[in-house]
Amino acid sequence: MVTLNINGRDTQVDADPSTPILWALRDNLNMTGTKFGCGAALCGACTVHLGGQPIRSCVTPISAAVGQKITTIEAMEHDKVGKAVQDAWVKHDVPQCGYCQSGQVMSATALLKTNKAPSDADIDNAMAGNICRCGTYQRIRAAIKDAAKTIA
């Protein structure tokens, strides 16, 4: 058993310490908001926050999360910045297929928690590695800027 702090609650996970956080969330805890995309930390669909930083949960073992806080997409509606990002996503019609969106929202939220007025370059850097096959990158940028205004 491994104890993980997920969305502010200590949770027991019956998994090998080398199990990626993604699979502990999805398979052991039935938290399916975090998506599997590539399994190689290349697409960003599996992004969660670990200690406040966006990480790729498909390659990060649960052993690396012991003693730290994991935040998933399921907690964003209760987070001021996360909620602003989600509202901006809807306002700007960002999702098309929606598959990458939980990872996109997690990366955008992490950016806005550290940079309340990001430039286009800041947004591009923070969102690098989050792939959207539908190509909604301009709407993602607009939504991030809108969310930044909301939380300012």
mmCIF file of C-alpha atoms in Angstrom:
data_model
loop_
_atom_site.group_PDB
_atom_site.id
_atom_site.type_symbol
_atom_site.label_atom_id
_atom_site.label_comp_id
_atom_site.label_asym_id
_atom_site.label_seq_id
_atom_site.Cartn_x
_atom_site.Cartn_y
_atom_site.Cartn_z
ATOM 1 C CA MET A 1 0.000 0.000 0.000
ATOM 2 C CA VAL A 2 1.146 3.479 -0.880
ATOM 3 C CA THR A 3 -0.434 6.597 0.608
ATOM 4 C CA LEU A 4 -0.911 9.425 -1.890
ATOM 5 C CA ASN A 5 -2.391 12.852 -1.288
ATOM 6 C CA ILE A 6 -4.799 13.312 -4.185
ATOM 7 C CA ASN A 7 -6.873 16.461 -4.443
ATOM 8 C CA GLY A 8 -6.249 17.234 -0.777
ATOM 9 C CA ARG A 9 -7.104 13.807 0.609
ATOM 10 C CA ASP A 10 -4.780 11.036 1.705
ATOM 11 C CA THR A 11 -5.669 7.953 -0.295
ATOM 12 C CA GLN A 12 -4.387 4.405 0.007
ATOM 13 C CA VAL A 13 -3.347 2.846 -3.293
ATOM 14 C CA ASP A 14 -2.725 -0.883 -3.530
ATOM 15 C CA ALA A 15 -0.115 -0.809 -6.293
ATOM 16 C CA ASP A 16 3.554 -1.415 -6.888
ATOM 17 C CA PRO A 17 5.575 1.781 -6.187
ATOM 18 C CA SER A 18 6.794 1.746 -9.808
ATOM 19 C CA THR A 19 3.211 2.042 -11.119
ATOM 20 C CA PRO A 20 2.752 5.284 -13.060
ATOM 21 C CA ILE A 21 0.494 7.812 -11.345
ATOM 22 C CA LEU A 22 -1.829 7.682 -14.382
ATOM 23 C CA TRP A 23 -2.628 4.015 -13.875
ATOM 24 C CA ALA A 24 -2.998 4.352 -10.112
ATOM 25 C CA LEU A 25 -5.541 7.118 -10.730
ATOM 26 C CA ARG A 26 -7.439 5.367 -13.507
ATOM 27 C CA ASP A 27 -7.203 1.680 -12.596
ATOM 28 C CA ASN A 28 -6.887 1.677 -8.823
ATOM 29 C CA LEU A 29 -8.966 4.738 -7.926
ATOM 30 C CA ASN A 30 -11.387 4.923 -10.881
ATOM 31 C CA MET A 31 -10.478 8.583 -11.481
ATOM 32 C CA THR A 32 -10.805 8.679 -15.257
ATOM 33 C CA GLY A 33 -10.513 12.429 -15.908
ATOM 34 C CA THR A 34 -6.784 12.091 -16.524
ATOM 35 C CA LYS A 35 -6.335 10.530 -19.956
ATOM 36 C CA PHE A 36 -3.882 8.086 -21.465
ATOM 37 C CA GLY A 37 -2.502 9.374 -24.743
ATOM 38 C CA CYS A 38 0.928 8.141 -25.726
ATOM 39 C CA GLY A 39 2.465 6.539 -22.641
ATOM 40 C CA ALA A 40 5.787 8.263 -23.354
ATOM 41 C CA ALA A 41 5.255 11.799 -21.927
ATOM 42 C CA LEU A 42 4.969 13.268 -25.421
ATOM 43 C CA CYS A 43 1.329 14.333 -25.789
ATOM 44 C CA GLY A 44 0.332 15.866 -22.434
ATOM 45 C CA ALA A 45 -3.080 14.171 -22.162
ATOM 46 C CA CYS A 46 -2.043 12.694 -18.799
ATOM 47 C CA THR A 47 -0.928 15.981 -17.209
ATOM 48 C CA VAL A 48 -1.584 16.396 -13.487
ATOM 49 C CA HIS A 49 0.041 18.640 -10.904
ATOM 50 C CA LEU A 50 2.599 17.182 -8.525
ATOM 51 C CA GLY A 51 3.577 19.645 -5.829
ATOM 52 C CA GLY A 52 1.940 22.371 -7.916
ATOM 53 C CA GLN A 53 3.967 21.614 -11.052
ATOM 54 C CA PRO A 54 2.534 20.050 -14.203
ATOM 55 C CA ILE A 55 3.936 16.575 -14.795
ATOM 56 C CA ARG A 56 3.227 13.713 -17.175
ATOM 57 C CA SER A 57 1.577 11.081 -15.038
ATOM 58 C CA CYS A 58 2.064 8.297 -17.593
ATOM 59 C CA VAL A 59 5.797 8.127 -16.808
ATOM 60 C CA THR A 60 5.935 9.343 -13.201
ATOM 61 C CA PRO A 61 5.854 6.493 -10.677
ATOM 62 C CA ILE A 62 3.669 6.753 -7.595
ATOM 63 C CA SER A 63 6.827 6.415 -5.502
ATOM 64 C CA ALA A 64 7.825 9.909 -6.715
ATOM 65 C CA ALA A 65 4.560 11.333 -5.374
ATOM 66 C CA VAL A 66 4.788 10.062 -1.797
ATOM 67 C CA GLY A 67 4.761 13.059 0.532
ATOM 68 C CA GLN A 68 3.663 15.432 -2.224
ATOM 69 C CA LYS A 69 0.272 16.647 -3.377
ATOM 70 C CA ILE A 70 -1.232 15.329 -6.601
ATOM 71 C CA THR A 71 -3.924 17.515 -8.138
ATOM 72 C CA THR A 72 -6.079 16.178 -10.963
ATOM 73 C CA ILE A 73 -8.652 17.613 -13.325
ATOM 74 C CA GLU A 74 -11.362 16.479 -10.916
ATOM 75 C CA ALA A 75 -10.269 19.217 -8.472
ATOM 76 C CA MET A 76 -10.220 22.106 -10.951
ATOM 77 C CA GLU A 77 -13.833 23.154 -10.484
ATOM 78 C CA HIS A 78 -13.019 23.876 -6.817
ATOM 79 C CA ASP A 79 -9.859 25.853 -7.625
ATOM 80 C CA LYS A 80 -10.242 29.573 -8.436
ATOM 81 C CA VAL A 81 -7.704 29.501 -11.253
ATOM 82 C CA GLY A 82 -8.771 26.080 -12.528
ATOM 83 C CA LYS A 83 -12.425 27.158 -12.611
ATOM 84 C CA ALA A 84 -11.502 30.343 -14.514
ATOM 85 C CA VAL A 85 -9.607 28.228 -17.058
ATOM 86 C CA GLN A 86 -12.497 25.773 -17.456
ATOM 87 C CA ASP A 87 -14.991 28.627 -17.888
ATOM 88 C CA ALA A 88 -12.753 30.271 -20.510
ATOM 89 C CA TRP A 89 -12.437 26.906 -22.310
ATOM 90 C CA VAL A 90 -16.215 26.758 -22.653
ATOM 91 C CA LYS A 91 -16.527 30.449 -23.580
ATOM 92 C CA HIS A 92 -13.975 30.075 -26.389
ATOM 93 C CA ASP A 93 -15.279 26.695 -27.602
ATOM 94 C CA VAL A 94 -11.842 25.150 -27.126
ATOM 95 C CA PRO A 95 -12.810 21.460 -26.980
ATOM 96 C CA GLN A 96 -13.623 19.641 -30.160
ATOM 97 C CA CYS A 97 -13.063 15.953 -29.566
ATOM 98 C CA GLY A 98 -12.090 16.838 -25.980
ATOM 99 C CA TYR A 99 -9.602 14.049 -25.434
ATOM 100 C CA CYS A 100 -6.593 16.249 -24.679
ATOM 101 C CA GLN A 101 -8.513 18.831 -22.730
ATOM 102 C CA SER A 102 -7.897 17.656 -19.172
ATOM 103 C CA GLY A 103 -4.150 17.836 -19.786
ATOM 104 C CA GLN A 104 -4.483 21.192 -21.535
ATOM 105 C CA VAL A 105 -6.505 22.630 -18.634
ATOM 106 C CA MET A 106 -3.984 21.329 -16.099
ATOM 107 C CA SER A 107 -1.051 22.908 -17.957
ATOM 108 C CA ALA A 108 -2.897 26.205 -18.426
ATOM 109 C CA THR A 109 -3.867 26.305 -14.753
ATOM 110 C CA ALA A 110 -0.275 25.693 -13.670
ATOM 111 C CA LEU A 111 0.855 28.539 -15.930
ATOM 112 C CA LEU A 112 -1.685 31.011 -14.541
ATOM 113 C CA LYS A 113 -0.849 30.119 -10.957
ATOM 114 C CA THR A 114 2.699 31.354 -11.542
ATOM 115 C CA ASN A 115 2.147 33.985 -14.239
ATOM 116 C CA LYS A 116 -1.013 36.092 -14.027
ATOM 117 C CA ALA A 117 -0.337 37.928 -17.316
ATOM 118 C CA PRO A 118 1.392 35.519 -19.703
ATOM 119 C CA SER A 119 2.663 36.640 -23.094
ATOM 120 C CA ASP A 120 2.116 34.556 -26.207
ATOM 121 C CA ALA A 121 5.646 33.166 -25.748
ATOM 122 C CA ASP A 122 4.911 32.298 -22.111
ATOM 123 C CA ILE A 123 1.756 30.463 -23.184
ATOM 124 C CA ASP A 124 3.578 28.636 -25.977
ATOM 125 C CA ASN A 125 6.327 27.543 -23.569
ATOM 126 C CA ALA A 126 3.906 26.400 -20.864
ATOM 127 C CA MET A 127 1.693 24.521 -23.309
ATOM 128 C CA ALA A 128 4.544 22.915 -25.284
ATOM 129 C CA GLY A 129 4.120 19.182 -25.189
ATOM 130 C CA ASN A 130 0.333 19.351 -24.945
ATOM 131 C CA ILE A 131 -0.819 18.126 -28.323
ATOM 132 C CA CYS A 132 -4.294 18.831 -29.685
ATOM 133 C CA ARG A 133 -4.989 16.771 -32.776
ATOM 134 C CA CYS A 134 -7.988 18.975 -33.516
ATOM 135 C CA GLY A 135 -5.662 22.000 -33.767
ATOM 136 C CA THR A 136 -7.425 24.333 -31.337
ATOM 137 C CA TYR A 137 -4.214 26.106 -30.353
ATOM 138 C CA GLN A 138 -5.453 29.641 -31.181
ATOM 139 C CA ARG A 139 -8.562 29.085 -29.063
ATOM 140 C CA ILE A 140 -6.423 27.659 -26.260
ATOM 141 C CA ARG A 141 -4.290 30.806 -26.289
ATOM 142 C CA ALA A 142 -7.374 33.052 -26.320
ATOM 143 C CA ALA A 143 -8.925 31.097 -23.457
ATOM 144 C CA ILE A 144 -5.765 31.366 -21.364
ATOM 145 C CA LYS A 145 -5.637 35.122 -21.904
ATOM 146 C CA ASP A 146 -9.322 35.398 -20.995
ATOM 147 C CA ALA A 147 -8.833 33.317 -17.830
ATOM 148 C CA ALA A 148 -5.867 35.539 -16.903
ATOM 149 C CA LYS A 149 -8.134 38.604 -17.085
ATOM 150 C CA THR A 150 -10.721 36.874 -14.916
ATOM 151 C CA ILE A 151 -8.273 36.066 -12.137
ATOM 152 C CA ALA A 152 -6.375 39.376 -12.307
#
